[in-house]
Amino acid sequence: MSITPGSNHAQEAASGPLAPGTHSFEVGGVTQRYHVYGSGPVVLAHPGGPGIHWEYLRMPALEEHLTMVYVEPIGTGESGRLPSHPHGYTRDRYSRFLEVLINRLDVPEVHLLGHSHGAFVAAYHALHRAQRLAGVVLYEGAPVTGPEHGAEAGRMVEQFAARHAGHPGLPAVLAAFGAMSGMATDEDTVAVARGVLPSYFAHYWENEEKLAPFRDAIRATFISGLDEDLSPDVIDDRVALKGLAVPALVVVGRHDVICGLRWGRELDDLIPDSRLLVLEESGHMGHIEEPERFTEAVLAFVRETAGGEDRSL
């Protein structure tokens, strides 16, 4: 698919690409939406999944200091669909749309923050299209997918189950993990995302009254993870990350079952001069569980790497 900017929508033409609110534009006939909050240095936030809608990633504390640009990835929510939907949403495709968005923002540099699957996208973009990046935050990512990653996740889920043996909510969580490989519709994806969510927090059931609304608000679109030819987009960045030239902050929750501490440490070991933040009381959602530590680390990283500076935390 060619990547050529298309027409602006009225709201962007009236307010500018970084004005607070929702914006959209077209790339090769596909609508890309994004949402702007706050003011200050620009940080693009790419959500996970693939297919989880962007709202869960809102970071109000960072919005007090930064211009947060929340990407609504193509194929998801109100952004446009590829002709091959639900297939074809590879990291390269997401990265190409990010490149157009970054150029449209018309600022000298941006920071890119990717969460979960978004961290895989952010790593790819930093490796292949880093020209406008001042830094990258790899938040709950990993250097690989495939059998090795799946085996580690299985081990972590077993540990979660052992810690919560006898809890009445545990069977539903395990059933949701079992249903993950059979997802085929948006409804399936929402059910699985909400079903596994207690395991994505370090202390979900201890804080269920507070966290249940977050769980109930999760929305999702089914994305297959396959290219147009139905081949999987398997990832192994271990060699490439050794040459990453963009300043990087790696953020991982100690209790994350999907992209856990093993992967955060490996990313930090692979990437030259990276910073590592371990959130001791978090799972996969540290911006919800430990917002003060998360905000402090990301804000310090952005400030210290802006303008091409490369100072350690």
GROMACS .gro file of C-alpha atoms in nm:
model
  313
    1MET     CA    1   0.000   0.000   0.000
    2SER     CA    2   0.139   0.339  -0.089
    3ILE     CA    3   0.175   0.585   0.196
    4THR     CA    4   0.074   0.926   0.068
    5PRO     CA    5  -0.097   1.194   0.279
    6GLY     CA    6  -0.458   1.254   0.189
    7SER     CA    7  -0.712   1.520   0.275
    8ASN     CA    8  -0.747   1.678   0.619
    9HIS     CA    9  -1.069   1.650   0.814
   10ALA     CA   10  -1.240   1.974   0.909
   11GLN     CA   11  -1.153   1.965   1.278
   12GLU     CA   12  -0.779   1.952   1.210
   13ALA     CA   13  -0.794   2.224   0.947
   14ALA     CA   14  -0.968   2.449   1.200
   15SER     CA   15  -0.745   2.387   1.499
   16GLY     CA   16  -0.400   2.260   1.395
   17PRO     CA   17  -0.249   1.913   1.435
   18LEU     CA   18  -0.155   1.949   1.805
   19ALA     CA   19  -0.463   2.130   1.935
   20PRO     CA   20  -0.641   1.943   2.215
   21GLY     CA   21  -0.905   1.702   2.091
   22THR     CA   22  -0.957   1.435   1.827
   23HIS     CA   23  -0.794   1.461   1.486
   24SER     CA   24  -0.800   1.246   1.175
   25PHE     CA   25  -0.642   1.234   0.833
   26GLU     CA   26  -0.616   0.986   0.549
   27VAL     CA   27  -0.317   0.784   0.439
   28GLY     CA   28  -0.357   0.582   0.121
   29GLY     CA   29  -0.734   0.595   0.164
   30VAL     CA   30  -0.725   0.473   0.526
   31THR     CA   31  -0.831   0.707   0.807
   32GLN     CA   32  -0.586   0.753   1.094
   33ARG     CA   33  -0.723   0.908   1.414
   34TYR     CA   34  -0.534   1.041   1.712
   35HIS     CA   35  -0.617   1.229   2.031
   36VAL     CA   36  -0.426   1.520   2.188
   37TYR     CA   37  -0.421   1.614   2.557
   38GLY     CA   38  -0.194   1.844   2.757
   39SER     CA   39   0.091   2.074   2.659
   40GLY     CA   40   0.469   2.059   2.654
   41PRO     CA   41   0.713   1.827   2.474
   42VAL     CA   42   0.532   1.589   2.240
   43VAL     CA   43   0.499   1.221   2.329
   44LEU     CA   44   0.316   0.978   2.100
   45ALA     CA   45   0.156   0.686   2.288
   46HIS     CA   46   0.082   0.368   2.094
   47PRO     CA   47  -0.154   0.121   2.270
   48GLY     CA   48  -0.133  -0.255   2.289
   49GLY     CA   49  -0.318  -0.558   2.162
   50PRO     CA   50  -0.301  -0.540   1.871
   51GLY     CA   51  -0.661  -0.423   1.874
   52ILE     CA   52  -0.707  -0.279   2.224
   53HIS     CA   53  -0.863   0.066   2.200
   54TRP     CA   54  -0.652   0.359   2.308
   55GLU     CA   55  -0.851   0.495   2.604
   56TYR     CA   56  -0.704   0.259   2.864
   57LEU     CA   57  -0.364   0.422   2.808
   58ARG     CA   58  -0.468   0.773   2.914
   59MET     CA   59  -0.203   0.921   3.144
   60PRO     CA   60  -0.350   1.235   3.304
   61ALA     CA   61  -0.047   1.299   3.524
   62LEU     CA   62   0.181   1.316   3.219
   63GLU     CA   63  -0.070   1.539   3.041
   64GLU     CA   64   0.001   1.804   3.304
   65HIS     CA   65   0.357   1.838   3.168
   66LEU     CA   66   0.359   1.692   2.816
   67THR     CA   67   0.157   1.700   2.497
   68MET     CA   68   0.030   1.342   2.490
   69VAL     CA   69  -0.071   1.225   2.145
   70TYR     CA   70  -0.266   0.900   2.179
   71VAL     CA   71  -0.259   0.705   1.855
   72GLU     CA   72  -0.572   0.515   1.759
   73PRO     CA   73  -0.404   0.249   1.544
   74ILE     CA   74  -0.548   0.169   1.206
   75GLY     CA   75  -0.786  -0.125   1.219
   76THR     CA   76  -0.891  -0.028   1.571
   77GLY     CA   77  -1.180   0.179   1.702
   78GLU     CA   78  -1.278   0.463   1.469
   79SER     CA   79  -0.961   0.454   1.261
   80GLY     CA   80  -0.991   0.303   0.915
   81ARG     CA   81  -0.959  -0.060   0.813
   82LEU     CA   82  -0.721  -0.210   0.561
   83PRO     CA   83  -0.881  -0.391   0.267
   84SER     CA   84  -0.728  -0.708   0.414
   85HIS     CA   85  -0.885  -0.653   0.762
   86PRO     CA   86  -0.844  -0.823   1.010
   87HIS     CA   87  -0.511  -0.921   0.852
   88GLY     CA   88  -0.216  -0.711   0.739
   89TYR     CA   89  -0.149  -0.507   1.052
   90THR     CA   90   0.224  -0.565   1.074
   91ARG     CA   91   0.472  -0.355   1.267
   92ASP     CA   92   0.599  -0.207   0.944
   93ARG     CA   93   0.248  -0.098   0.849
   94TYR     CA   94   0.189   0.065   1.188
   95SER     CA   95   0.532   0.230   1.168
   96ARG     CA   96   0.458   0.379   0.826
   97PHE     CA   97   0.142   0.539   0.960
   98LEU     CA   98   0.337   0.668   1.261
   99GLU     CA   99   0.590   0.826   1.027
  100VAL     CA  100   0.320   1.018   0.844
  101LEU     CA  101   0.162   1.128   1.172
  102ILE     CA  102   0.494   1.247   1.315
  103ASN     CA  103   0.567   1.447   1.000
  104ARG     CA  104   0.221   1.605   1.013
  105LEU     CA  105   0.272   1.724   1.371
  106ASP     CA  106   0.541   1.957   1.237
  107VAL     CA  107   0.765   1.964   1.545
  108PRO     CA  108   1.142   1.909   1.542
  109GLU     CA  109   1.125   1.591   1.750
  110VAL     CA  110   0.892   1.363   1.942
  111HIS     CA  111   0.923   1.088   2.198
  112LEU     CA  112   0.747   0.759   2.126
  113LEU     CA  113   0.593   0.549   2.403
  114GLY     CA  114   0.461   0.204   2.320
  115HIS     CA  115   0.275  -0.021   2.562
  116SER     CA  116   0.263  -0.401   2.528
  117HIS     CA  117   0.221  -0.472   2.154
  118GLY     CA  118   0.273  -0.099   2.110
  119ALA     CA  119   0.621  -0.143   2.259
  120PHE     CA  120   0.704  -0.387   1.978
  121VAL     CA  121   0.582  -0.125   1.729
  122ALA     CA  122   0.782   0.149   1.903
  123ALA     CA  123   1.099  -0.062   1.898
  124TYR     CA  124   1.053  -0.130   1.527
  125HIS     CA  125   0.997   0.238   1.454
  126ALA     CA  126   1.304   0.337   1.656
  127LEU     CA  127   1.511   0.084   1.464
  128HIS     CA  128   1.387   0.173   1.115
  129ARG     CA  129   1.243   0.528   1.114
  130ALA     CA  130   1.419   0.711   1.397
  131GLN     CA  131   1.487   1.042   1.219
  132ARG     CA  132   1.243   1.249   1.430
  133LEU     CA  133   1.269   1.052   1.756
  134ALA     CA  134   1.434   1.207   2.062
  135GLY     CA  135   1.370   0.893   2.264
  136VAL     CA  136   1.160   0.579   2.295
  137VAL     CA  137   0.981   0.431   2.598
  138LEU     CA  138   0.938   0.054   2.574
  139TYR     CA  139   0.664  -0.007   2.830
  140GLU     CA  140   0.592  -0.375   2.896
  141GLY     CA  141   0.754  -0.502   2.578
  142ALA     CA  142   0.991  -0.785   2.484
  143PRO     CA  143   1.257  -0.852   2.221
  144VAL     CA  144   1.081  -1.161   2.083
  145THR     CA  145   0.745  -1.323   2.021
  146GLY     CA  146   0.675  -1.683   1.929
  147PRO     CA  147   0.722  -2.007   2.127
  148GLU     CA  148   0.984  -1.873   2.369
  149HIS     CA  149   0.771  -1.575   2.462
  150GLY     CA  150   0.462  -1.795   2.489
  151ALA     CA  151   0.635  -2.042   2.717
  152GLU     CA  152   0.747  -1.765   2.951
  153ALA     CA  153   0.395  -1.622   2.960
  154GLY     CA  154   0.260  -1.967   3.039
  155ARG     CA  155   0.502  -1.999   3.328
  156MET     CA  156   0.401  -1.660   3.465
  157VAL     CA  157   0.030  -1.742   3.436
  158GLU     CA  158   0.094  -2.063   3.632
  159GLN     CA  159   0.260  -1.856   3.904
  160PHE     CA  160  -0.038  -1.621   3.908
  161ALA     CA  161  -0.274  -1.917   3.940
  162ALA     CA  162  -0.069  -2.062   4.227
  163ARG     CA  163  -0.074  -1.731   4.414
  164HIS     CA  164  -0.451  -1.705   4.377
  165ALA     CA  165  -0.545  -2.071   4.414
  166GLY     CA  166  -0.897  -2.096   4.550
  167HIS     CA  167  -1.002  -1.745   4.452
  168PRO     CA  168  -1.351  -1.759   4.295
  169GLY     CA  169  -1.243  -1.536   4.006
  170LEU     CA  170  -0.946  -1.751   3.901
  171PRO     CA  171  -1.131  -2.006   3.680
  172ALA     CA  172  -1.273  -1.729   3.463
  173VAL     CA  173  -0.928  -1.576   3.414
  174LEU     CA  174  -0.779  -1.910   3.311
  175ALA     CA  175  -1.074  -1.976   3.079
  176ALA     CA  176  -1.012  -1.639   2.911
  177PHE     CA  177  -0.648  -1.731   2.851
  178GLY     CA  178  -0.767  -2.060   2.701
  179ALA     CA  179  -1.001  -1.872   2.466
  180MET     CA  180  -0.728  -1.637   2.342
  181SER     CA  181  -0.615  -1.858   2.054
  182GLY     CA  182  -0.972  -1.893   1.927
  183MET     CA  183  -1.058  -1.524   1.898
  184ALA     CA  184  -1.223  -1.439   1.567
  185THR     CA  185  -1.454  -1.142   1.631
  186ASP     CA  186  -1.454  -0.809   1.809
  187GLU     CA  187  -1.683  -0.958   2.073
  188ASP     CA  188  -1.438  -1.243   2.133
  189THR     CA  189  -1.152  -0.997   2.171
  190VAL     CA  190  -1.336  -0.780   2.422
  191ALA     CA  191  -1.438  -1.086   2.626
  192VAL     CA  192  -1.081  -1.217   2.638
  193ALA     CA  193  -0.929  -0.877   2.717
  194ARG     CA  194  -1.166  -0.820   3.007
  195GLY     CA  195  -1.141  -1.182   3.116
  196VAL     CA  196  -0.765  -1.193   3.156
  197LEU     CA  197  -0.738  -0.844   3.303
  198PRO     CA  198  -0.718  -0.944   3.672
  199SER     CA  199  -0.389  -1.119   3.594
  200TYR     CA  200  -0.256  -0.801   3.434
  201PHE     CA  201  -0.251  -0.626   3.772
  202ALA     CA  202  -0.035  -0.706   4.072
  203HIS     CA  203  -0.327  -0.666   4.312
  204TYR     CA  204  -0.649  -0.663   4.109
  205TRP     CA  205  -0.877  -0.851   4.347
  206GLU     CA  206  -0.753  -0.655   4.648
  207ASN     CA  207  -0.859  -0.338   4.461
  208GLU     CA  208  -1.150  -0.471   4.257
  209GLU     CA  209  -1.392  -0.195   4.352
  210LYS     CA  210  -1.151   0.062   4.210
  211LEU     CA  211  -1.034  -0.140   3.907
  212ALA     CA  212  -1.360  -0.303   3.792
  213PRO     CA  213  -1.473   0.013   3.606
  214PHE     CA  214  -1.139   0.018   3.422
  215ARG     CA  215  -1.194  -0.347   3.326
  216ASP     CA  216  -1.551  -0.284   3.213
  217ALA     CA  217  -1.441   0.009   2.996
  218ILE     CA  218  -1.192  -0.195   2.791
  219ARG     CA  219  -1.288  -0.199   2.422
  220ALA     CA  220  -1.120  -0.396   2.146
  221THR     CA  221  -1.123  -0.482   1.778
  222PHE     CA  222  -1.017  -0.823   1.650
  223ILE     CA  223  -0.678  -0.805   1.473
  224SER     CA  224  -0.546  -1.140   1.357
  225GLY     CA  225  -0.172  -1.079   1.393
  226LEU     CA  226  -0.126  -1.219   1.042
  227ASP     CA  227  -0.002  -1.044   0.730
  228GLU     CA  228  -0.217  -1.022   0.415
  229ASP     CA  229  -0.084  -1.361   0.306
  230LEU     CA  230  -0.189  -1.507   0.645
  231SER     CA  231   0.169  -1.550   0.764
  232PRO     CA  232   0.240  -1.455   1.129
  233ASP     CA  233   0.432  -1.137   1.205
  234VAL     CA  234   0.691  -1.316   1.420
  235ILE     CA  235   0.935  -1.087   1.601
  236ASP     CA  236   1.297  -1.133   1.704
  237ASP     CA  237   1.473  -0.800   1.763
  238ARG     CA  238   1.763  -0.933   1.968
  239VAL     CA  239   2.034  -0.862   1.713
  240ALA     CA  240   1.889  -0.533   1.590
  241LEU     CA  241   1.840  -0.385   1.936
  242LYS     CA  242   2.215  -0.404   2.003
  243GLY     CA  243   2.250  -0.124   1.749
  244LEU     CA  244   1.961   0.095   1.864
  245ALA     CA  245   2.085   0.453   1.855
  246VAL     CA  246   1.776   0.622   2.005
  247PRO     CA  247   1.780   0.684   2.383
  248ALA     CA  248   1.553   0.427   2.545
  249LEU     CA  249   1.366   0.386   2.871
  250VAL     CA  250   1.244   0.032   2.948
  251VAL     CA  251   0.953   0.007   3.192
  252VAL     CA  252   0.836  -0.326   3.335
  253GLY     CA  253   0.614  -0.437   3.621
  254ARG     CA  254   0.759  -0.707   3.843
  255HIS     CA  255   0.429  -0.900   3.838
  256ASP     CA  256   0.357  -0.874   3.464
  257VAL     CA  257   0.251  -1.214   3.327
  258ILE     CA  258   0.274  -1.127   2.955
  259CYS     CA  259   0.586  -0.915   2.909
  260GLY     CA  260   0.746  -0.960   3.247
  261LEU     CA  261   1.070  -0.888   3.426
  262ARG     CA  262   1.275  -1.135   3.225
  263TRP     CA  263   1.196  -0.944   2.905
  264GLY     CA  264   1.244  -0.600   3.057
  265ARG     CA  265   1.589  -0.696   3.178
  266GLU     CA  266   1.676  -0.851   2.842
  267LEU     CA  267   1.568  -0.536   2.657
  268ASP     CA  268   1.782  -0.329   2.894
  269ASP     CA  269   2.080  -0.561   2.843
  270LEU     CA  270   2.047  -0.551   2.464
  271ILE     CA  271   1.996  -0.177   2.412
  272PRO     CA  272   2.307   0.040   2.451
  273ASP     CA  273   2.285   0.289   2.738
  274SER     CA  274   1.917   0.220   2.808
  275ARG     CA  275   1.745   0.301   3.137
  276LEU     CA  276   1.541   0.040   3.322
  277LEU     CA  277   1.250   0.112   3.555
  278VAL     CA  278   1.109  -0.186   3.748
  279LEU     CA  279   0.773  -0.111   3.904
  280GLU     CA  280   0.774  -0.336   4.209
  281GLU     CA  281   0.399  -0.327   4.278
  282SER     CA  282   0.271  -0.345   3.921
  283GLY     CA  283   0.176  -0.599   3.662
  284HIS     CA  284   0.109  -0.500   3.301
  285MET     CA  285  -0.057  -0.167   3.389
  286GLY     CA  286   0.199   0.035   3.582
  287HIS     CA  287   0.054   0.369   3.472
  288ILE     CA  288  -0.259   0.269   3.668
  289GLU     CA  289  -0.095   0.085   3.958
  290GLU     CA  290   0.204   0.310   4.030
  291PRO     CA  291   0.121   0.633   3.848
  292GLU     CA  292   0.356   0.854   4.050
  293ARG     CA  293   0.668   0.643   3.989
  294PHE     CA  294   0.571   0.588   3.627
  295THR     CA  295   0.508   0.958   3.565
  296GLU     CA  296   0.827   1.068   3.740
  297ALA     CA  297   1.045   0.831   3.536
  298VAL     CA  298   0.888   0.907   3.197
  299LEU     CA  299   0.889   1.281   3.257
  300ALA     CA  300   1.255   1.278   3.365
  301PHE     CA  301   1.348   1.071   3.060
  302VAL     CA  302   1.169   1.305   2.820
  303ARG     CA  303   1.324   1.613   2.975
  304GLU     CA  304   1.675   1.467   2.977
  305THR     CA  305   1.668   1.342   2.618
  306ALA     CA  306   1.493   1.637   2.456
  307GLY     CA  307   1.701   1.829   2.209
  308GLY     CA  308   1.930   1.536   2.136
  309GLU     CA  309   2.084   1.522   2.482
  310ASP     CA  310   2.175   1.177   2.610
  311ARG     CA  311   2.221   1.189   2.986
  312SER     CA  312   2.162   0.902   3.221
  313LEU     CA  313   1.885   0.915   3.479
   0.00000   0.00000   0.00000
